[in-house]
PDB file of C-alpha atoms in Angstrom:
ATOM      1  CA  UNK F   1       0.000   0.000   0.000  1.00 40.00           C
ATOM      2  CA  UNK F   2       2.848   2.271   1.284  1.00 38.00           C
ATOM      3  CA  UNK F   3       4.445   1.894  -2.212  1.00 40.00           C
ATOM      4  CA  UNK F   4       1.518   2.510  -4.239  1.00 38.00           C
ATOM      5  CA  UNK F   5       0.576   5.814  -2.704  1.00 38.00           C
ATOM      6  CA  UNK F   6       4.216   6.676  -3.480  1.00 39.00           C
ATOM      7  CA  UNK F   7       3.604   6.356  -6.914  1.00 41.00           C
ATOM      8  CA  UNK F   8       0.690   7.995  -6.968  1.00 42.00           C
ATOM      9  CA  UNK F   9       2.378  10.825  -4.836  1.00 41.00           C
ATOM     10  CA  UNK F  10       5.573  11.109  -7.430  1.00 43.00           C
ATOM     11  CA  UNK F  11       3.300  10.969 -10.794  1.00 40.00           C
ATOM     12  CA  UNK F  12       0.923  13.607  -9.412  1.00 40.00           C
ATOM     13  CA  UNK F  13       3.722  15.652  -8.558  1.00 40.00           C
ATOM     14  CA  UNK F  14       5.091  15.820 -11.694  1.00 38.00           C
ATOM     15  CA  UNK F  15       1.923  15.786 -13.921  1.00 39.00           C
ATOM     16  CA  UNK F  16       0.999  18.844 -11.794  1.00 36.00           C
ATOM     17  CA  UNK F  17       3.531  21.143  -9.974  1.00 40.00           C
ATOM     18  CA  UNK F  18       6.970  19.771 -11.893  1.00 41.00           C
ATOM     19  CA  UNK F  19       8.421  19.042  -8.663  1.00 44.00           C
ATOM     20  CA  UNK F  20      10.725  21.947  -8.791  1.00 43.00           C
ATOM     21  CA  UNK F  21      12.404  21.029  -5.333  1.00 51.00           C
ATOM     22  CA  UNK F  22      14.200  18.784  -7.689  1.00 59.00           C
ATOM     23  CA  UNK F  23      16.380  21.139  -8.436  1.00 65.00           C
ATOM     24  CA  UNK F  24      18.497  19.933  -5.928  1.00 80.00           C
ATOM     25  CA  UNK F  25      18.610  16.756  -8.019  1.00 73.00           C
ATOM     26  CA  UNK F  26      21.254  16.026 -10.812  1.00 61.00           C
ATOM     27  CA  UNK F  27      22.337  13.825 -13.908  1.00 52.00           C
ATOM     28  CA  UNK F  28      24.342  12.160 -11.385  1.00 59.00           C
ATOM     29  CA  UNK F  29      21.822  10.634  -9.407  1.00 62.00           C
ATOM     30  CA  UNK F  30      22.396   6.714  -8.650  1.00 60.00           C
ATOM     31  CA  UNK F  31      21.150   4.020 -10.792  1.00 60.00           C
ATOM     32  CA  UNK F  32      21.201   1.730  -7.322  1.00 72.00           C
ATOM     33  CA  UNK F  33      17.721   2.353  -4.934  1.00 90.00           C
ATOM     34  CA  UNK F  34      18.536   2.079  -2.011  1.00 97.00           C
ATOM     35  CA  UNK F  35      17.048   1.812   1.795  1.00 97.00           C
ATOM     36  CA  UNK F  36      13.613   0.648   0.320  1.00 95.00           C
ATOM     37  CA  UNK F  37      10.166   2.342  -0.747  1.00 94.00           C
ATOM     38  CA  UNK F  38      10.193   5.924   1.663  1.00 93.00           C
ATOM     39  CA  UNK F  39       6.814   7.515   1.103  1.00 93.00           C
ATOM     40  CA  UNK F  40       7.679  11.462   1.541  1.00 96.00           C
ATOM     41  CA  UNK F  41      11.442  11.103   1.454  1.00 97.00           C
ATOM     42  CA  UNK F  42      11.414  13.002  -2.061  1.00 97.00           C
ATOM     43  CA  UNK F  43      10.566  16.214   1.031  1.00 98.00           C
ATOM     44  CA  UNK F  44      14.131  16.229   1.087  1.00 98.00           C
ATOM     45  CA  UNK F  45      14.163  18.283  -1.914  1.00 98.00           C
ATOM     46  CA  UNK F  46      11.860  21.142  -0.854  1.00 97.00           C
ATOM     47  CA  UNK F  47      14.420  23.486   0.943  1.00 96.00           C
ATOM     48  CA  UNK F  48      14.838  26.873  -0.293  1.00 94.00           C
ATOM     49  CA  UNK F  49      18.155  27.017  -0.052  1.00 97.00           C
ATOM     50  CA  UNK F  50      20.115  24.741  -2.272  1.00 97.00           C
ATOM     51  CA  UNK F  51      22.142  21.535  -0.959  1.00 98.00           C
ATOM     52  CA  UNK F  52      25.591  23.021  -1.876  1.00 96.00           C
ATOM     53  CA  UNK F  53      24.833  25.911   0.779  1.00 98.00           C
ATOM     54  CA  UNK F  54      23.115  24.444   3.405  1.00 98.00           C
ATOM     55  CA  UNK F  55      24.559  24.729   6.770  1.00 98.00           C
ATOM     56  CA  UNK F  56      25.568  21.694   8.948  1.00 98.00           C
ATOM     57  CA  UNK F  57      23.744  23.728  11.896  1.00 98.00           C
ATOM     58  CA  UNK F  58      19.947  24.616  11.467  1.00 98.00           C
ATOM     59  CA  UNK F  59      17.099  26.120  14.044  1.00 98.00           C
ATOM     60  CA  UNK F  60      13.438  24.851  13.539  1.00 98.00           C
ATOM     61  CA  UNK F  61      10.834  27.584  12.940  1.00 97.00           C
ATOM     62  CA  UNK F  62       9.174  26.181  16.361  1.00 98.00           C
ATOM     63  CA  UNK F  63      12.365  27.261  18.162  1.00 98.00           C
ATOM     64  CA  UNK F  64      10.983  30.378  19.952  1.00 95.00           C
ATOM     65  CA  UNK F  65       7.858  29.354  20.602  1.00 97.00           C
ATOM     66  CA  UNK F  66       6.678  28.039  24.327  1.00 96.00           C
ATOM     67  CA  UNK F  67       7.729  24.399  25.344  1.00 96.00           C
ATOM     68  CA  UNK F  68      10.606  22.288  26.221  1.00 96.00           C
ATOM     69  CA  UNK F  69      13.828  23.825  24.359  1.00 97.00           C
ATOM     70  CA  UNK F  70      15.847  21.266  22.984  1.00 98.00           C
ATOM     71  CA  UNK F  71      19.363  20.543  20.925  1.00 98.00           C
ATOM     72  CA  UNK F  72      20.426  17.729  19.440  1.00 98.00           C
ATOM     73  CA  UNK F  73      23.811  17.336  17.619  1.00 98.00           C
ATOM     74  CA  UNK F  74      26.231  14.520  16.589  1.00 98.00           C
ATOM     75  CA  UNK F  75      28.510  12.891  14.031  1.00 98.00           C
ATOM     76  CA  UNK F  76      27.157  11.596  10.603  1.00 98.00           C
ATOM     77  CA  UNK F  77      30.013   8.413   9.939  1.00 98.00           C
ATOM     78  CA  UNK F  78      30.497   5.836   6.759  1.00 98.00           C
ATOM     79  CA  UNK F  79      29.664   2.506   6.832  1.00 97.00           C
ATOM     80  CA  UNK F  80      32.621   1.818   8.765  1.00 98.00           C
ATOM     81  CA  UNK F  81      31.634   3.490  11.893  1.00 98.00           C
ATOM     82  CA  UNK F  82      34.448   5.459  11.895  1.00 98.00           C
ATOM     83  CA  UNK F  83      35.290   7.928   8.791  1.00 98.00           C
ATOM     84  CA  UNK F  84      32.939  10.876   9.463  1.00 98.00           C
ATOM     85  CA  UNK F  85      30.781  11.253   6.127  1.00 98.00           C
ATOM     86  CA  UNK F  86      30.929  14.735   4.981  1.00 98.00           C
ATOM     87  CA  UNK F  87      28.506  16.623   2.862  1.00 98.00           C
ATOM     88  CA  UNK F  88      25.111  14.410   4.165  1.00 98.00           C
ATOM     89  CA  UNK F  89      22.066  15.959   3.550  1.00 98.00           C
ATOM     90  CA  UNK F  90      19.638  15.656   6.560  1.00 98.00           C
ATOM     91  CA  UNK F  91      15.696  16.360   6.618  1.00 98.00           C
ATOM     92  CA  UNK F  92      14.003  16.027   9.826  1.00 98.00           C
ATOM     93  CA  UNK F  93      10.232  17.327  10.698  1.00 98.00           C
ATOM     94  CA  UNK F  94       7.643  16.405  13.524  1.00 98.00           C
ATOM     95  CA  UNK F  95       4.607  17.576  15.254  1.00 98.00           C
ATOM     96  CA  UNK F  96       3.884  20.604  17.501  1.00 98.00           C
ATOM     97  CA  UNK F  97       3.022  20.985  20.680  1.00 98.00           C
ATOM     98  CA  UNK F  98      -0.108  19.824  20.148  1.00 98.00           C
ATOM     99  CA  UNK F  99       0.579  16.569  18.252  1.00 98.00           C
ATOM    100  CA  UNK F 100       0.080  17.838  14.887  1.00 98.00           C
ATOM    101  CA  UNK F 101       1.884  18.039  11.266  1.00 98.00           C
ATOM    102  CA  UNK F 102       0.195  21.862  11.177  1.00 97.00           C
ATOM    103  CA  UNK F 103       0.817  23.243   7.853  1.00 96.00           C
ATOM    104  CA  UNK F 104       1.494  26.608   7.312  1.00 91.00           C
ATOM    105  CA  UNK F 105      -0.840  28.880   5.332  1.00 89.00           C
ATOM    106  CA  UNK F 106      -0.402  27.903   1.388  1.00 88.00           C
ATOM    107  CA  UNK F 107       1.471  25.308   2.419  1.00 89.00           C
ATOM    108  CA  UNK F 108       2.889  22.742  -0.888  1.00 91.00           C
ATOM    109  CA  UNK F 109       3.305  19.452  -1.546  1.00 95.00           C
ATOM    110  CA  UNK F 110       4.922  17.537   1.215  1.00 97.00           C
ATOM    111  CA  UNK F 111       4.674  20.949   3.867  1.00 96.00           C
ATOM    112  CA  UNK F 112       0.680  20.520   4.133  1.00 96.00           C
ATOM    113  CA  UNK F 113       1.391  16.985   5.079  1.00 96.00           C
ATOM    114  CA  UNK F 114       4.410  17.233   7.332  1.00 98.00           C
ATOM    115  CA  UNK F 115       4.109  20.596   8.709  1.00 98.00           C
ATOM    116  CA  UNK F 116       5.536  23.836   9.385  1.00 98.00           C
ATOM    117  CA  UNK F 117       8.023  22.380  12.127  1.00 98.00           C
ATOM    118  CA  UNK F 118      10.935  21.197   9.247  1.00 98.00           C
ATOM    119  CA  UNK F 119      14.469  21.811   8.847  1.00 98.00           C
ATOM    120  CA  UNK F 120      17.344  20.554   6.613  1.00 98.00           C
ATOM    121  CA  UNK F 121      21.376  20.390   7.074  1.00 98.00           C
ATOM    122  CA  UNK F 122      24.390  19.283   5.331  1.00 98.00           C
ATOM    123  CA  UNK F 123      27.537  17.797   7.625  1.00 98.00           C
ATOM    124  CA  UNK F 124      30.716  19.647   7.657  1.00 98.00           C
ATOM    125  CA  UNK F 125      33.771  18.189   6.630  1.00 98.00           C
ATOM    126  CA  UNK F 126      34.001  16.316  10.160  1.00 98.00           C
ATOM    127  CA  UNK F 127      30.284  14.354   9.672  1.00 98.00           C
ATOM    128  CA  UNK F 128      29.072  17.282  12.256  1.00 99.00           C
ATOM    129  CA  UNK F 129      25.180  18.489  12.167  1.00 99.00           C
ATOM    130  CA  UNK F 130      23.067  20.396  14.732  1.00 98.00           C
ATOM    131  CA  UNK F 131      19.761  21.584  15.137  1.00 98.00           C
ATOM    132  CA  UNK F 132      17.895  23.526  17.571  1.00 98.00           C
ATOM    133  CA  UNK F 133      13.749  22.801  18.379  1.00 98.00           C
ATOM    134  CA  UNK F 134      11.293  22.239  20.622  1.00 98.00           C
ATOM    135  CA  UNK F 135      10.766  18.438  21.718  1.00 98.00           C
ATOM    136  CA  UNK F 136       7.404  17.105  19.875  1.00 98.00           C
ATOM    137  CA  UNK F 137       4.244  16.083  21.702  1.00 98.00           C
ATOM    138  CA  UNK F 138       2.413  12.617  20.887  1.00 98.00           C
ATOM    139  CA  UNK F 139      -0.512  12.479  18.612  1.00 98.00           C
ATOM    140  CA  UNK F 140      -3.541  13.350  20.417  1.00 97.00           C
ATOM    141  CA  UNK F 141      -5.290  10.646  22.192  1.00 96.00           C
ATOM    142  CA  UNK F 142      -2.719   7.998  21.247  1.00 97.00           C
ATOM    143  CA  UNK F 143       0.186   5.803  23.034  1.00 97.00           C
ATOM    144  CA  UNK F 144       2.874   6.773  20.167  1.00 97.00           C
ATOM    145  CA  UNK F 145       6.443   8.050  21.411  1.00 98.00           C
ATOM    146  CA  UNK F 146       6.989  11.376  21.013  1.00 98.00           C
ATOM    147  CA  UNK F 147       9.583  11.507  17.809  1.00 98.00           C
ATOM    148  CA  UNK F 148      11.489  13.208  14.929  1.00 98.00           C
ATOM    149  CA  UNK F 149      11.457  12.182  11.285  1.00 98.00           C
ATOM    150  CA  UNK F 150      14.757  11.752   9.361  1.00 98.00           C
ATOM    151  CA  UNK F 151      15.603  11.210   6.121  1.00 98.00           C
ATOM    152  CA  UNK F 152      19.117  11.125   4.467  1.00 98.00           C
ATOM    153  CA  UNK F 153      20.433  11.939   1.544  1.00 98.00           C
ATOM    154  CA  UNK F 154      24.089  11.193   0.742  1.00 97.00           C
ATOM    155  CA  UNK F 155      26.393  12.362  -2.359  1.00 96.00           C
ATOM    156  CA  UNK F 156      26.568   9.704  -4.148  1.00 94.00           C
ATOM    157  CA  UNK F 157      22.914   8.013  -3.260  1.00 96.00           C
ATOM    158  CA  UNK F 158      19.227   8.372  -2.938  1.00 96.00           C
ATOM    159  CA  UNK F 159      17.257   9.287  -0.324  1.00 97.00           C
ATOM    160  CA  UNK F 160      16.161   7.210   2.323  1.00 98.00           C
ATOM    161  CA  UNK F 161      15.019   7.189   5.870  1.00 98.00           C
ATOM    162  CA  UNK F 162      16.895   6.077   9.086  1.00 98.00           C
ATOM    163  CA  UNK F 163      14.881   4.993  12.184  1.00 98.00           C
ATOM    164  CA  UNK F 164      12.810   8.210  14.028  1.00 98.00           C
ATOM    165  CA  UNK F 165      14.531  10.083  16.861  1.00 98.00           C
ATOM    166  CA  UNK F 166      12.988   8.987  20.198  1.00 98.00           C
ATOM    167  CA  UNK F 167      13.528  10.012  23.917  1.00 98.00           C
ATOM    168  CA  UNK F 168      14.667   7.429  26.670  1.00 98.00           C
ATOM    169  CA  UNK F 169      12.456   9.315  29.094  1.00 98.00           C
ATOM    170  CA  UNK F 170       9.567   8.757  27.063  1.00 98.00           C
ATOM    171  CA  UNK F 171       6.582   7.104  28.932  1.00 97.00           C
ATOM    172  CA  UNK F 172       5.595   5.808  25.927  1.00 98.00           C
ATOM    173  CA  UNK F 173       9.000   3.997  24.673  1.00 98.00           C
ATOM    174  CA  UNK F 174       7.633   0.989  25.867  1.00 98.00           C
ATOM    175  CA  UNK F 175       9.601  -2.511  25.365  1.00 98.00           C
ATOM    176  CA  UNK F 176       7.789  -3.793  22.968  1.00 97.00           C
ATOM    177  CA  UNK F 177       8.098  -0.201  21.156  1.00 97.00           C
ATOM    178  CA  UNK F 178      11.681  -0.575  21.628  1.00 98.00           C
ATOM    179  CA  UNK F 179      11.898  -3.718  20.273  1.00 97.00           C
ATOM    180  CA  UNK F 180      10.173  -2.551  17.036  1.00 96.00           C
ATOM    181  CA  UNK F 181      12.896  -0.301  15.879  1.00 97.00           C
ATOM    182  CA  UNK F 182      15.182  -1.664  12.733  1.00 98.00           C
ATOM    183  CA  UNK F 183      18.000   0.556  14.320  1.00 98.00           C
ATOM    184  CA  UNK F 184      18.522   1.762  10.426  1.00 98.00           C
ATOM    185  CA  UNK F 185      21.738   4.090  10.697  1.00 98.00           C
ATOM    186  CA  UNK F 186      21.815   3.104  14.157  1.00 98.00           C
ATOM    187  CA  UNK F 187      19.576   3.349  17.111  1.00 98.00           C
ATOM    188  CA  UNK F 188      17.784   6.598  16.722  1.00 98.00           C
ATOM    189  CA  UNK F 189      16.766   6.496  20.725  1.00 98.00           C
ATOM    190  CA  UNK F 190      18.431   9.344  22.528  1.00 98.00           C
ATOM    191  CA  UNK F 191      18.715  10.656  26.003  1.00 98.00           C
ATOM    192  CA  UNK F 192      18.518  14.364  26.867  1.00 98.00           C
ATOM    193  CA  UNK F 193      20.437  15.849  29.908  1.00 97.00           C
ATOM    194  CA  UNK F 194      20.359  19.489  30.854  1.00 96.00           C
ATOM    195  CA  UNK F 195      23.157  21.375  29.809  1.00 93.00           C
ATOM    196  CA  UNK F 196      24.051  25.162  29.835  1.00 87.00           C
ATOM    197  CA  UNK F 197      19.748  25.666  30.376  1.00 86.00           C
ATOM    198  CA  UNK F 198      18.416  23.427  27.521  1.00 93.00           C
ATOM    199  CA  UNK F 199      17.818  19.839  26.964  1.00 97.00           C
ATOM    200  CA  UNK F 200      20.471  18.391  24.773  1.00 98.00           C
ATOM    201  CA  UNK F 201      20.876  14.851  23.340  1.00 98.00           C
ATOM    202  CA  UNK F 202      23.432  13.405  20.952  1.00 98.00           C
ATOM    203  CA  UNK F 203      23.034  11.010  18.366  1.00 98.00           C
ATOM    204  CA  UNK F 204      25.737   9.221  15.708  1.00 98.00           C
ATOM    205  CA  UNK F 205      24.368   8.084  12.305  1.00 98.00           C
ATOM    206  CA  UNK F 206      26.153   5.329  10.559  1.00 98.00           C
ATOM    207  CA  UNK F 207      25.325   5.818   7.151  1.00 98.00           C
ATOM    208  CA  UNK F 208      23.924   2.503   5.527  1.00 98.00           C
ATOM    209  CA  UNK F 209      23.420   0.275   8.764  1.00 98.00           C
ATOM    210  CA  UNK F 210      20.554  -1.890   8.286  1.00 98.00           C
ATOM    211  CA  UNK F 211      19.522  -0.161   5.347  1.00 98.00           C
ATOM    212  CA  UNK F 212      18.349  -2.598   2.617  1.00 97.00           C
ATOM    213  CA  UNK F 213      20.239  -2.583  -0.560  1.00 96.00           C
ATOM    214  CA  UNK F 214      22.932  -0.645   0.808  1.00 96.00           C
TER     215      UNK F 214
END
């Protein structure tokens, strides 16, 4: 089902709008698919500002509004766990403080399904991103873990997703929730301490872990 509404997604977005966040796309894209069928991971593709300037540090548009403050950073590495991969390109999104995906007004294409909250950055030369938000809230009325989105995009491959962040703390993060994650770039589980006034986590990618085809 998930790979049929892709389909449907990708052909009405290019019978319609052209899909110019492609632009970020070249002739050199991969001939190899990897990490599987990633329904919204073409949202990648939608920044304004163009992959060769993004910054490896980035700030949420949810930032100054009220609720918990939080940072989380780390290193981006190759498949070796070890050489930090430079150059990544990483989209992450998630609800608001009231559990939503709340689009902006004339919100298109993948921002009137995944919200306002989005933001996109590109590791430095040392695998290094950052960004700065507020900590999502569960959907309404439900038992899911509070989380953050991700999807990768490296050099010299598609797009593709890695497992969601999640909080330790998390009432929610039960064991059998736990138990459910594919740990796809790594375990995407973190723990935030108070440091310097805000919440702060870390987490280290490992670029094609338990991704399929990789």
């Amino acid at each position: 089902m998930k790979s049929f509404i892709f389909l449907c997604c990708s052909l009405l977005c290019l019978q319609i709008t052209g899909c110019s966040q492609n632009k970020n796309k070249t002739s050199q894209e991969p001939q190899k698919k990897v990490g599987g069928n990633c329904e919204g991971c073409e949202a990648i593709y939608e920044t304004a500002v163009p992959f060769k300037k993004l910054n490896a540090i980035d700030t949420l548009p949810d930032f100054n509004e009220s609720g918990p403050k939080i940072k989380i950073s780390g290193i981006v590495y190759e498949r070796d766990g070890k050489t930090p991969a430079k150059d990544v390109v990483i989209y992450v999104y998630h609800t608001d403080q009231a559990g939503r995906y709340t689009p902006k007004e004339n919100s298109k294409e993948w921002g009137k399904r995944h919200g306002y909250i989005r933001g996109w950055m590109k590791t430095d030369e040392h695998g290094f991103y950052e960004f700065y938000t507020l900590r999502p809230a569960s959907y309404p009325n439900s038992n899911i873990p509070q989380h953050i989105h991700v999807t990768v995009k490296e050099p010299d491959k598609n797009e593709y997703w890695i497992d969601e962040y999640l909080f330790e703390d998390d009432p929610f993060l039960t064991e059998s929730e736990r138990k459910k994650q594919e740990k796809r770039g790594g375990s995407g589980i973190v723990t935030l301490k108070r440091e310097n006034g805000m919440l702060q986590a870390k987490r280290y990618i490992i670029l094609g872990l338990n991704i399929p085809g990789y």
